[in-house]
Coordinates of C-alpha atoms in Angstrom, one line a residue:
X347 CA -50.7 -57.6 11.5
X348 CA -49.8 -53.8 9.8
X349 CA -46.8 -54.4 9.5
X350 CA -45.2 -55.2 5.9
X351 CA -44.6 -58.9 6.4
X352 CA -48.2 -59.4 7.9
X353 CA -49.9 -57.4 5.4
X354 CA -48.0 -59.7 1.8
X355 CA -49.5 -62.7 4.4
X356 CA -52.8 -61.8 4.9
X357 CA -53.8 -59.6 2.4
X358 CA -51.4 -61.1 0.0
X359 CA -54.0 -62.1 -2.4
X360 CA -55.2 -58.3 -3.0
X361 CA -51.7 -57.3 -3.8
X362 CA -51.6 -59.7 -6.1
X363 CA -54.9 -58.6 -8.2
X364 CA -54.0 -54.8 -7.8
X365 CA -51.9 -54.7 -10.8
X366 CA -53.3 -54.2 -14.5
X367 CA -53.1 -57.5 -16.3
X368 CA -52.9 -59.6 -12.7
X369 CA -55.1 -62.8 -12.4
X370 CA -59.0 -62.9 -12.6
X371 CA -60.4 -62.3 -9.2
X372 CA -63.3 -64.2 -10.0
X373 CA -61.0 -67.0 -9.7
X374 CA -58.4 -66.0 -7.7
X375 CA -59.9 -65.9 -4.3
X376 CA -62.9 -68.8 -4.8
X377 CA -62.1 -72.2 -5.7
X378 CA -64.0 -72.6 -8.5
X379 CA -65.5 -69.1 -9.1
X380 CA -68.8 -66.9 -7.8
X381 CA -71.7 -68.0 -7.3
X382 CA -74.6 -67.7 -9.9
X383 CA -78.0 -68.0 -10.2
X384 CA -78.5 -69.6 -13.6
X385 CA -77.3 -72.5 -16.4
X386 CA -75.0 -70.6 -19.1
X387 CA -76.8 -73.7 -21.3
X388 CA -80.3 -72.1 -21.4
X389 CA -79.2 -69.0 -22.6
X390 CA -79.6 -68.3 -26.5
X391 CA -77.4 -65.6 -26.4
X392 CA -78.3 -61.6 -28.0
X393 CA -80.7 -61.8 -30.6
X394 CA -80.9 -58.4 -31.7
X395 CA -77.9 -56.5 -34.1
X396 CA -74.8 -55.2 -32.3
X397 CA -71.8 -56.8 -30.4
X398 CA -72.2 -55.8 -26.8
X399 CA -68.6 -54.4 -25.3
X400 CA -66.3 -57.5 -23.2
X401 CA -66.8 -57.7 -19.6
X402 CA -63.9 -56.3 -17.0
X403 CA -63.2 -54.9 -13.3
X404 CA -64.5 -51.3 -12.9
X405 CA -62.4 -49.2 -9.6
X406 CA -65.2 -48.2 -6.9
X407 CA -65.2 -44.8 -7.4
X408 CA -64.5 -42.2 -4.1
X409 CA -67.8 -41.5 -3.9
X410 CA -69.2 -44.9 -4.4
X411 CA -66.8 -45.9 -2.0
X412 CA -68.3 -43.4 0.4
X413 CA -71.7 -44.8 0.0
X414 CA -70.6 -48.3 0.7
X415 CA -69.9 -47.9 3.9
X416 CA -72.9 -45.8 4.6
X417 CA -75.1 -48.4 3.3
X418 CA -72.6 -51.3 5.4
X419 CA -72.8 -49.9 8.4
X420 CA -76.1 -48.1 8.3
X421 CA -74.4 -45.3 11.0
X422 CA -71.7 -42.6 10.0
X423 CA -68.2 -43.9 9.4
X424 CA -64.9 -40.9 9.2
X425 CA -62.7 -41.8 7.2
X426 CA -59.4 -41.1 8.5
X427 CA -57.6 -40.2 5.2
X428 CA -58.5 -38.6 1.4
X429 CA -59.9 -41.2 -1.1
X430 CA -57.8 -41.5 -4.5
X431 CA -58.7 -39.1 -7.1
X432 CA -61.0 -39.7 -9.4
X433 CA -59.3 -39.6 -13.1
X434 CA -61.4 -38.8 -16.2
X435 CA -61.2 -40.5 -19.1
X436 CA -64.0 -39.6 -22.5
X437 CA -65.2 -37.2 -20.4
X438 CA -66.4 -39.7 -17.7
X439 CA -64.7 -40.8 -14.6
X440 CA -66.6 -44.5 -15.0
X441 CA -64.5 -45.0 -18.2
X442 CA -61.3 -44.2 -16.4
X443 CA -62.6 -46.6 -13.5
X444 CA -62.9 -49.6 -15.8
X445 CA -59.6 -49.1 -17.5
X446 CA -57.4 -48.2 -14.6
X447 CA -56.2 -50.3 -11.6
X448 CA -55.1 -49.8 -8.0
X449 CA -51.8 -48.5 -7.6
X450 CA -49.6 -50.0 -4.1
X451 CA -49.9 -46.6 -2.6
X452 CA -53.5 -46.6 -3.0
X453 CA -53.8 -50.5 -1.7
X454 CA -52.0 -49.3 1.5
X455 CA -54.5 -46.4 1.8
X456 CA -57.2 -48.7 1.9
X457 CA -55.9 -50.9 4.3
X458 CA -55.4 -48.1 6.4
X459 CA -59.2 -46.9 5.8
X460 CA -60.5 -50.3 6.1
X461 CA -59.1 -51.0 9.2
X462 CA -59.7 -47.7 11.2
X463 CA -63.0 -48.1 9.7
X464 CA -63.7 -50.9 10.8
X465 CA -62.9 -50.2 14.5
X466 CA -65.1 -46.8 14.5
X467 CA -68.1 -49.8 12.9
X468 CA -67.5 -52.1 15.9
X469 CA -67.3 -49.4 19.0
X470 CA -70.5 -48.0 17.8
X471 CA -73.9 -49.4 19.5
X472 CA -75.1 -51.7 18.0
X473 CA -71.9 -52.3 16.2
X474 CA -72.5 -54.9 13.0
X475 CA -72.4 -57.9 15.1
X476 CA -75.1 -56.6 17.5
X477 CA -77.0 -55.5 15.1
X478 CA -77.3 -59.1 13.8
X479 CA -78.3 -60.7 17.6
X480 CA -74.4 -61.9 17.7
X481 CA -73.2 -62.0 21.1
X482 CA -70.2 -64.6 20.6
X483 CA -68.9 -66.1 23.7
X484 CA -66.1 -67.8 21.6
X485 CA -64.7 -67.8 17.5
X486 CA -66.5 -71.0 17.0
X487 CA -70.3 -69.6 17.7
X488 CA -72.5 -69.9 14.9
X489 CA -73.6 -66.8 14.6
X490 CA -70.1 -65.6 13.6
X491 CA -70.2 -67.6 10.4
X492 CA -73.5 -66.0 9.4
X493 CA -72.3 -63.2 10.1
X494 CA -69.5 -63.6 7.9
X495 CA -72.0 -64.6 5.2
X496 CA -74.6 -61.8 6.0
X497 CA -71.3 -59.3 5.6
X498 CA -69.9 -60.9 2.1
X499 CA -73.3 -60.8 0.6
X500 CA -73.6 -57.1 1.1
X501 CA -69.7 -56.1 0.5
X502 CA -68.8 -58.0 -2.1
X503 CA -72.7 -57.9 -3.8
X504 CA -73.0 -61.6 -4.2
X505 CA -73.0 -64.9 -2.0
X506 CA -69.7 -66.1 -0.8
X507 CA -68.6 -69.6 -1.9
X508 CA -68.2 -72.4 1.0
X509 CA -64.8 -72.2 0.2
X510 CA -64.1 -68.1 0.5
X511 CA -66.8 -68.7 3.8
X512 CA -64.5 -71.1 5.3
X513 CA -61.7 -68.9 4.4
X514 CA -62.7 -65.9 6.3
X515 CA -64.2 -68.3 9.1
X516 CA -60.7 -69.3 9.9
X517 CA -59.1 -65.9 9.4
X518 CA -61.6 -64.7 12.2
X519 CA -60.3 -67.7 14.7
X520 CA -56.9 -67.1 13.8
X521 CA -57.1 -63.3 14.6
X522 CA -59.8 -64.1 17.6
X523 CA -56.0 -65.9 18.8
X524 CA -53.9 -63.2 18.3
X525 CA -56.2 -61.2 20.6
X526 CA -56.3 -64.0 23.7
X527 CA -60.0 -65.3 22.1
X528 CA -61.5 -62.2 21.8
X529 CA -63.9 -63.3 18.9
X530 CA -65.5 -59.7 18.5
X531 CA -61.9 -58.3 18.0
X532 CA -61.2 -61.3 15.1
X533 CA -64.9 -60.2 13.6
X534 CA -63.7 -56.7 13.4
X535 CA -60.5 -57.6 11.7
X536 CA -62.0 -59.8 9.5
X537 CA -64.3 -57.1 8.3
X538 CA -61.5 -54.8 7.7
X539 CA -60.0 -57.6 5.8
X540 CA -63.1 -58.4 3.6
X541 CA -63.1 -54.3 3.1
X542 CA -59.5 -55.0 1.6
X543 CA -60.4 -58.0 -1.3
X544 CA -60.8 -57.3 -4.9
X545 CA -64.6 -58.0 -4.5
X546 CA -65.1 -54.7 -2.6
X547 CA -62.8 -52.4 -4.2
X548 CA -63.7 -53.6 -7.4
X549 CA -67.4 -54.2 -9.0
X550 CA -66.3 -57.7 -10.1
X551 CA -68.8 -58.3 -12.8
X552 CA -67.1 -60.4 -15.4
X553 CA -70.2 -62.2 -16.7
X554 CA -70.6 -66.1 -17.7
X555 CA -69.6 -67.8 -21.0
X556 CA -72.3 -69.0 -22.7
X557 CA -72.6 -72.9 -24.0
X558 CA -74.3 -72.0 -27.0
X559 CA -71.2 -69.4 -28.2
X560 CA -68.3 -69.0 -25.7
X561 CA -67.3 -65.8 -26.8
X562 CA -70.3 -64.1 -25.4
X563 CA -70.7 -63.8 -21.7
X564 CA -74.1 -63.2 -19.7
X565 CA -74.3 -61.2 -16.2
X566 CA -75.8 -63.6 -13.6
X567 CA -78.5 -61.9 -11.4
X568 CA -76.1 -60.6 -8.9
X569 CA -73.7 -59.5 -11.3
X570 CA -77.1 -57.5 -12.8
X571 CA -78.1 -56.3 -9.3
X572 CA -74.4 -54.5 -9.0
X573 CA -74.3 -52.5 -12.2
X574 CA -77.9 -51.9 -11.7
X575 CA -77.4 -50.0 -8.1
X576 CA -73.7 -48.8 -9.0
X577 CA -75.4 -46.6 -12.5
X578 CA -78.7 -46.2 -10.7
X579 CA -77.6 -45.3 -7.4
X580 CA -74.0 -45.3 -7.2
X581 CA -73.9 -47.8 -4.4
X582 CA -74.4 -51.5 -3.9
X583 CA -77.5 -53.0 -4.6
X584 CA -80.4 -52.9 -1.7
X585 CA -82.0 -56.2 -0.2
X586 CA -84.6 -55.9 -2.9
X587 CA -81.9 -56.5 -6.4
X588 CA -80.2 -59.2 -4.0
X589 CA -83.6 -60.9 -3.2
X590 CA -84.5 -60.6 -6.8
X591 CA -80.8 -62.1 -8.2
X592 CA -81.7 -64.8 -5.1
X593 CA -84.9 -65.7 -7.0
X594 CA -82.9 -66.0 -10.2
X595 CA -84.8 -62.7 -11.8
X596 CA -82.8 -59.6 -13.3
X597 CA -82.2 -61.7 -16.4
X598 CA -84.6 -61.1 -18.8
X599 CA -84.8 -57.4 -20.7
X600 CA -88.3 -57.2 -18.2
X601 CA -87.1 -58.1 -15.1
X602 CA -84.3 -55.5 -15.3
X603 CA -86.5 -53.0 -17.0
X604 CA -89.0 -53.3 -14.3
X605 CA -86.2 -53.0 -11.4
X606 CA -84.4 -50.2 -13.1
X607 CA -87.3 -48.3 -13.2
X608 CA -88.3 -48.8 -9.1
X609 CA -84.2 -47.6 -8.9
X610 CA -85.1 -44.4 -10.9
X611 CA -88.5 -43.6 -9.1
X612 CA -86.0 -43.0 -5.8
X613 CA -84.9 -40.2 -5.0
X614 CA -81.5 -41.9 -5.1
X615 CA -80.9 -42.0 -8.5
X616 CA -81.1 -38.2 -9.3
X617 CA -77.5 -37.9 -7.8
X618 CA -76.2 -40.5 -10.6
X619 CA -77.6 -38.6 -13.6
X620 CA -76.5 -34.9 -12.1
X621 CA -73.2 -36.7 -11.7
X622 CA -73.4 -37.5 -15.6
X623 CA -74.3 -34.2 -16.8
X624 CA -71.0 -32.7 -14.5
X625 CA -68.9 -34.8 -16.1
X626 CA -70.6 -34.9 -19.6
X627 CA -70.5 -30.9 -19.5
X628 CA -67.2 -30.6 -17.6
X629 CA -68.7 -28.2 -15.4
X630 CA -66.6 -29.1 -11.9
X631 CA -63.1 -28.4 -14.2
X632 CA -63.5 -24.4 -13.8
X633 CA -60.8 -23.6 -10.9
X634 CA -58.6 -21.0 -10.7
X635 CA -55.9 -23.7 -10.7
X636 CA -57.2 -24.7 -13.9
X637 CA -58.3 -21.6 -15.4
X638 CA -56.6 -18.9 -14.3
X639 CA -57.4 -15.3 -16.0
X640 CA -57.5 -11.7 -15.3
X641 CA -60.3 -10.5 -13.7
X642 CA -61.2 -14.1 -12.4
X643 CA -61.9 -14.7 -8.4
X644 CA -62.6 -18.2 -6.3
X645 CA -66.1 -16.4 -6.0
X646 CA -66.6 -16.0 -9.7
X647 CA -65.6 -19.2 -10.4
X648 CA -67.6 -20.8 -7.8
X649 CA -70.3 -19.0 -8.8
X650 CA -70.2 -20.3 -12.7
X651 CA -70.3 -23.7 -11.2
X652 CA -72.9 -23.2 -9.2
X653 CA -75.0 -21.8 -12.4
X654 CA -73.9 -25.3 -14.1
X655 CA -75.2 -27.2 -11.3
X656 CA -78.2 -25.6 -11.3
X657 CA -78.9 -26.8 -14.7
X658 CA -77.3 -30.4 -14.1
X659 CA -79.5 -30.7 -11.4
X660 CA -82.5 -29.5 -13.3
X661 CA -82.0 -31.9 -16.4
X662 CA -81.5 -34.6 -13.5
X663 CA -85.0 -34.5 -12.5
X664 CA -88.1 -36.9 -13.5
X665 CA -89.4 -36.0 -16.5
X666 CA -86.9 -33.4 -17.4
X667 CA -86.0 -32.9 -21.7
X668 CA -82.6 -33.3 -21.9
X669 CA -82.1 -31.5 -24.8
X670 CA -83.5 -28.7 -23.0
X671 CA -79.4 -28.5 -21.8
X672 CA -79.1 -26.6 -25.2
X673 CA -81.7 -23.9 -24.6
X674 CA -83.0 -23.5 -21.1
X675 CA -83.2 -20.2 -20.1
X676 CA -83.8 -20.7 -16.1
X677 CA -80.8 -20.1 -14.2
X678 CA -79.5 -19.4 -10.7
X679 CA -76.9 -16.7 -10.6
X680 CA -74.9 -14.5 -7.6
X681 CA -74.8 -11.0 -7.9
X682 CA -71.2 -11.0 -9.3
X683 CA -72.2 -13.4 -11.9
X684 CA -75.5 -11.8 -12.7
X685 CA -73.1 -8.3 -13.0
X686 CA -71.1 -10.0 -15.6
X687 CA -74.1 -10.6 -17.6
X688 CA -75.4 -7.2 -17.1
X689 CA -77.9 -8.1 -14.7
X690 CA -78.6 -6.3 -10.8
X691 CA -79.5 -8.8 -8.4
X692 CA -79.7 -7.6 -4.6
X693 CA -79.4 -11.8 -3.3
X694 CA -79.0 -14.8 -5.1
X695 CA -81.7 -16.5 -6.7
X696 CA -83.2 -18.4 -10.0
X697 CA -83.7 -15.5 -12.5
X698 CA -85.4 -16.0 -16.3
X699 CA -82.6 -15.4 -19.1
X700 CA -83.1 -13.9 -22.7
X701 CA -82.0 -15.0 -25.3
X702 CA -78.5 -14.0 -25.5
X703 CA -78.3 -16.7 -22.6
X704 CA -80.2 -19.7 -23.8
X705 CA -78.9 -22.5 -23.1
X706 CA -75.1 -24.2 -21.1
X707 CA -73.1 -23.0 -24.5
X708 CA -74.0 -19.5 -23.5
X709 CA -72.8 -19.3 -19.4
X710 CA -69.8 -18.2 -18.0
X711 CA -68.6 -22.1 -17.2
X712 CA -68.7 -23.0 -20.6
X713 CA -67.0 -19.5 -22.6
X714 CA -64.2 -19.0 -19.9
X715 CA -63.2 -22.5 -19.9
X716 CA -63.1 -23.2 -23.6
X717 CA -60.6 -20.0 -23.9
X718 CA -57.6 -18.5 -23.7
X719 CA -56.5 -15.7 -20.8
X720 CA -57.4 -12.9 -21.9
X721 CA -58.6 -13.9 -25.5
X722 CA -61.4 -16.4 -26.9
X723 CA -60.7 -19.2 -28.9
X724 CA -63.2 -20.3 -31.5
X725 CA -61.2 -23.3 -32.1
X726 CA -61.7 -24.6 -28.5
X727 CA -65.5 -23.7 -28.2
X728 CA -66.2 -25.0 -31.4
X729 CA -64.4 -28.2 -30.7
X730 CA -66.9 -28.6 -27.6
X731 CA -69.6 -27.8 -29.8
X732 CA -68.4 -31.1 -32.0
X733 CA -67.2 -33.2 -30.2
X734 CA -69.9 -32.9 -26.5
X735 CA -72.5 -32.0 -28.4
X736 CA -72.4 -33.8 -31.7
X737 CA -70.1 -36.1 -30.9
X738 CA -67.9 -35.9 -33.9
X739 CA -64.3 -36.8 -33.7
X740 CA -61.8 -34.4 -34.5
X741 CA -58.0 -35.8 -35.0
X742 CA -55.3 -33.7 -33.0
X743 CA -53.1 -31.3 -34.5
X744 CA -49.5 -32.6 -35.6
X745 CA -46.8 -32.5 -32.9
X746 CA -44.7 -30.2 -34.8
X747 CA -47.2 -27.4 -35.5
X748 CA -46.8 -23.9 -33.9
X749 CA -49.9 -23.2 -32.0
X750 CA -49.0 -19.8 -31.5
X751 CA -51.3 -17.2 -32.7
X752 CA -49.8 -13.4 -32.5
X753 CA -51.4 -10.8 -30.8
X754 CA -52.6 -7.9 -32.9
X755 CA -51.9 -4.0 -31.7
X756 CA -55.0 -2.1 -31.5
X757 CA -57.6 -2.4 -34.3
X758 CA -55.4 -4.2 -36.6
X759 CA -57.6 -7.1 -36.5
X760 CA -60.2 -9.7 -34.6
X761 CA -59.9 -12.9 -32.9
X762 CA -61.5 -14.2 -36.0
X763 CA -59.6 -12.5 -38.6
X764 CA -56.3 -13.7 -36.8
X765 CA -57.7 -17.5 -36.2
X766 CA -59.1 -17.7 -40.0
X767 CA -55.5 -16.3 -41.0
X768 CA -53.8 -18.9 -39.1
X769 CA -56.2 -21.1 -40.8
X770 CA -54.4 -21.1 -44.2
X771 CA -51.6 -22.4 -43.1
X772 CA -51.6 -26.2 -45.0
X773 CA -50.9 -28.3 -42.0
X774 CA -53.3 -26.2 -40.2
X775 CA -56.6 -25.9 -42.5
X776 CA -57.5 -29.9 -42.1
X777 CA -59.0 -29.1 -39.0
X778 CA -59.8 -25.5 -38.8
X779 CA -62.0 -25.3 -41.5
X780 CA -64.2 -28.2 -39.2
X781 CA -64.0 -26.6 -35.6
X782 CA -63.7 -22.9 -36.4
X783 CA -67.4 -22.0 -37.9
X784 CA -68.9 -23.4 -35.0
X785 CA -66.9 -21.2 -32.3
X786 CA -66.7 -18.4 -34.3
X787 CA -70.6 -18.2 -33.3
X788 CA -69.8 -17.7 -29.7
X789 CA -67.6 -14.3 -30.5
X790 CA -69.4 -11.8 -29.0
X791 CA -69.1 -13.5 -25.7
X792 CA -65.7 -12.4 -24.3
X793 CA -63.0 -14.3 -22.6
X794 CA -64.8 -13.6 -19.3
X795 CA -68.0 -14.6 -20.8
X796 CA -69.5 -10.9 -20.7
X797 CA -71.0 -9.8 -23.8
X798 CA -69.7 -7.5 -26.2
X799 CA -70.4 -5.5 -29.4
X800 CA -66.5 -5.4 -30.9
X801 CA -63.2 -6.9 -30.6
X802 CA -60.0 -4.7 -30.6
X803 CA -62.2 -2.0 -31.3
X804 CA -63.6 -3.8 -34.5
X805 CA -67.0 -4.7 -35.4
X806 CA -67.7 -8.9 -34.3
X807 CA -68.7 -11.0 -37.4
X808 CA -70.5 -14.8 -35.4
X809 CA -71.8 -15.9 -38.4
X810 CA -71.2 -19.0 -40.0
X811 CA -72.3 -22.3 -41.1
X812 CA -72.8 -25.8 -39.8
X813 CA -74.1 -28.6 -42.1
X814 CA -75.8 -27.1 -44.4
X815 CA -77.5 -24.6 -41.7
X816 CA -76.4 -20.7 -41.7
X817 CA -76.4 -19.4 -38.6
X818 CA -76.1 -14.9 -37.4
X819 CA -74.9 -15.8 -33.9
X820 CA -74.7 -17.9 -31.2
X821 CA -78.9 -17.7 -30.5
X822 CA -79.1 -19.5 -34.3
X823 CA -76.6 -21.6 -34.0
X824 CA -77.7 -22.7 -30.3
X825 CA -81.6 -23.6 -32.0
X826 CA -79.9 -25.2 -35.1
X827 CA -78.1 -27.7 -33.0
X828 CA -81.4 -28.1 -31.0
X829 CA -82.8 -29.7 -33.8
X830 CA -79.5 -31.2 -35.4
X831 CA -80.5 -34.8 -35.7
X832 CA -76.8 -35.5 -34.3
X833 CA -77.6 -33.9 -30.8
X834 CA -80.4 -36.1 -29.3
X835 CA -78.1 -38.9 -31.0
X836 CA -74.8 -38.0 -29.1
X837 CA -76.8 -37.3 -25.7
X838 CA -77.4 -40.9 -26.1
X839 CA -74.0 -41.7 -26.8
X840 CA -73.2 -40.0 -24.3
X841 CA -74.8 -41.4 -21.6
X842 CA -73.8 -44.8 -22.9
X843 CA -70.5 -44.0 -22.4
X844 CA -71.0 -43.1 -19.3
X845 CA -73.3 -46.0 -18.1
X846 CA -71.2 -48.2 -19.5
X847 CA -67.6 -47.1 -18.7
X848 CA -66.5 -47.7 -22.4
X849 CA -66.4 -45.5 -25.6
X850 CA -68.1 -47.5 -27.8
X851 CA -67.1 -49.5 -31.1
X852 CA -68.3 -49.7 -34.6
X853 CA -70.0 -52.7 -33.9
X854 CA -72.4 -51.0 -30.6
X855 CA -73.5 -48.3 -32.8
X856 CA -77.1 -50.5 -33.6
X857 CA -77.6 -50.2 -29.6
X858 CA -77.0 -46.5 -29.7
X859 CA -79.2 -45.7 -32.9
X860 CA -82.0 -47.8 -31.5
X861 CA -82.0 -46.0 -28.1
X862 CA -82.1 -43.3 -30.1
X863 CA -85.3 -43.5 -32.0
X864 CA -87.1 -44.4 -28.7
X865 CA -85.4 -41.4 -26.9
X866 CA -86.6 -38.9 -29.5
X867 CA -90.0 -40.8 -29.3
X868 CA -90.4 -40.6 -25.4
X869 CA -89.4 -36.3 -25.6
X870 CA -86.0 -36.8 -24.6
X871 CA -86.8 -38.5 -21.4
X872 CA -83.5 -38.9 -20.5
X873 CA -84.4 -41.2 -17.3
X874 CA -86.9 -43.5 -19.3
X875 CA -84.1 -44.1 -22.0
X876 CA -81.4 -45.2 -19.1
X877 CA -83.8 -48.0 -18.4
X878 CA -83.8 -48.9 -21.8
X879 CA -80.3 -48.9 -22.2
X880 CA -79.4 -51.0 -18.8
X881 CA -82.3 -53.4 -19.8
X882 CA -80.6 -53.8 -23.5
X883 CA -78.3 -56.6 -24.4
X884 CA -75.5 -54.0 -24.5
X885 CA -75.7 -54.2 -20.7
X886 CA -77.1 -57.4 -20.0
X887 CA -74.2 -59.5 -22.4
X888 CA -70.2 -59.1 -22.8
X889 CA -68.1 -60.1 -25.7
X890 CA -65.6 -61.8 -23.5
X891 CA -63.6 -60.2 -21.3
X892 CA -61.2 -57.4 -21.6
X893 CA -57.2 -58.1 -22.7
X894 CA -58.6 -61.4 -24.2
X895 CA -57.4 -62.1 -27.5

């Protein structure tokens, strides 16, 4: 049954949908495709500007993953092995999700999980059939079959088709056989192999071509209740999306509205849009692996994180402005960190900040990791500045040009004065002369983030100019990108990025600027404008699917 030969046999099919470009699993494994809720023939199609992005498989993420089988199994599952990584991809690890695909090492690690978990699932009390009132005497009882049904609905987050039912239905009495009729040992396996398809591992949401224009797809109300609960909650959807996709609702830009905004009243959802401001701000890359500089510990480190996550988690909460990422001057800091920034703190705690401190482009996370060892780089800080921030796109440098900036010997020059001289150089200036002026704001930070009055014994210059807008330092240039219209634009952008899993085209930009205007009209509610976005046509329709021509 583990073995090789068993494994192509019975779980043949998922090998065979692993691989980038394989078959469509909405029609590999169903005899004539998912289920829906609704006639592609009464749908008009969008109405409003914009081309929504095509339809495609996104990877269950680690963590999702995780919650699955919390939410499955409703007890506490181990699981017996690490999950993949998580890639990122635009900043975001849903982009890299719906874009990447299962490598065979990774299928055979969750064949391993799914089958280990399901055994620790049926030897706990009430294991899943129990739990249901199943108490088989045979394969052929009733109850198993609902079961089966019950189970699909949940893990694959949509109704099964008779023929996928009657599919698993025999697996279960052919592995009930293997095990002299034990029917609770053929439901176990066949859990582990339903925790094996391409309809678990993969949020299968692929939409439905519409009559009216082909080329555009709609989500069907179970396809609505899974992106819903995966951006929302980063889990499956609860009884209450699948009861509403049953009823044939989550269809309509109200219906989802209305149920997107019950997802962010829970608790539940403030894990999802911390998780975005990690990622968004790159606040988990700052290891010593990563980073590593003089002067820098595993406390330190963790300690700069912990200051980030602070503020994710802040910007996370009901009600929150997230603009407020730029200037917020609430933090939580350990004594080594407060040292750094010339504080004394006996304990760890949430401490007020002046202004030298206002704001993420201002802590340690952000300054050490947009750096050099032992040296800042204005070109790296001010290419976070443009591109996270304003969401500008800056071209890289040509292969063949020497990075290399050479160290001065003592008070022959600043960072700035060497960066600006590098600058000239003709291959060079096309793109200095863009992310330079920004970064050369953050100079009296050092590489360690600890403020400074000079460099190399020189006086700092951190003025400069973005837009139009002069700026002294980094406190100017931190309340001039406050109110840069570009900013509240790109936090949107950003988010849709991330909601989405795609970076966008030309063609979504009238989704982004309307979400805009009603972002800057709600105070940067960043909560109330994800409930705009998932109820826009941008989520609720796909322009085909992706790889089609």
């Amino acid at each position: 049954m583990t073995g090789s030969d068993g494994r192509r046999g019975a779980w043949g099919l998922l090998w065979a949908v692993m691989a980038c470009g394989g078959p469509d699993p909405g029609a590999a494994d169903t005899d004539g495709g998912a289920a829906t809720t609704e006639d592609p023939a009464d749908d008009p199609g969008p109405q409003g500007e914009g081309t929504p992005p095509p339809a495609g498989l996104k990877k269950v993420r680690s963590w999702e993953y995780r919650n699955l089988m919390e939410q499955l199994f409703e007890a506490p599952v181990a699981l017996s092995r690490p999950l993949p990584q998580d890639p990122v991809r635009a900043s975001f690890t849903s982009v890299s999700a719906a874009a990447d695909c299962y490598g065979p090492t990774e299928v055979e690690g969750y064949e391993t999980l799914a089958l280990d978990v399901a055994r620790q699932a049926f030897a706990h009390a009430p294991s899943p059939l129990q739990a249901m009132g199943c108490a088989p005497s045979s394969a052929s009882d009733a109850c198993l079959r609902e079961f089966i049904a019950d189970f699909g609905l949940r893990a694959w987050r949509r109704p099964m088709t008779d023929a996928e039912l009657s599919k698993y239905d025999n697996l279960l009495h052919s592995l009930a056989n293997l095990y002299d009729g034990d029917a609770v040992k053929g439901a176990e396996l066949t859990v582990a192999a339903m925790l094996q398809s391409p309809f678990f591992l993969y949020r299968v949401e692929l939409g439905t071509p519409l009559e009216v224009d082909p080329g555009v797809r709609k989500y069907d109300g179970y396809e609505m209740a899974s992106r819903l609960a995966f951006v929302l909650w980063e889990r499956g959807p609860d009884q209450a999306l699948l009861d509403a996709a049953a009823r044939g609702e989550l269809t309509t830009e109200d219906s989802v509205r209305e149920h997107a905004l019950r997802l962010l009243d829970d608790p539940r959802s403030i894990d999802a849009v911390f998780r975005f401001w990690r990622e968004h701000l790159s606040i988990d890359r700052l290891t010593l692996t990563n980073y590593p500089r003089s002067g820098a510990t595993a406390s330190l480190y963790a300690a700069m994180r912990e200051e980030g996550h602070f503020l994710a988690y802040q910007l996370a909460q009901p009600g929150a402005d997230a603009m407020s990422y730029l200037d917020a001057n609430t933090s939580y800091l350990q004594p080594e960190l407060a040292r750094l920034y010339g504080l004394e703190l006996r304990e760890e705690g949430e401490v007020s900040l002046d202004a030298s401190r206002s704001g993420f482009l201002t802590r340690g996370v952000f300054l050490v990791s947009n750096g050099h060892p032992g040296k800042t780089s204005p070109t790296r800080r001010g290419k976070f500045v443009l591109e996270r921030v304003l969401c500008r796109t800056i071209p890289p440098p040509p292969a063949d040009v020497d990075l290399t900036i050479p160290d001065p010997g003592p008070g022959e020059a600043t960072r700035r004065e060497l960066v600006e001289m590098h600058a000239t150089e003709p291959a060079c200036k096309g793109c200095h002369v863009l992310l330079d002026p920004p970064g050369f704001a953050f100079e009296h930070y050092g590489p360690m983030g600890a403020l400074r009055d000079d460099d190399n014994g020189l006086p700092i210059d951190a003025s400069g100019e973005l837009d139009g807008q002069t700026f002294a330092d980094a406190t100017e240039l931190v309340a001039s990108l406050k109110a840069h219209p570009d900013a509240a634009r790109c936090v949107v952008t950003q988010t849709y990025r991330s909601v989405l899993g795609t970076v966008e085209a030309d063609e979504e930009s009238p989704y982004i600027d309307a979400l805009t205007e009603s972002f800057v009209e709600m105070n940067y509610d960043q909560r109330l404008m994800i409930a705009d976005m998932v109820a826009s046509e941008a989520f609720r329709y796909a322009s085909g699917q992706r790889g089609e021509e």
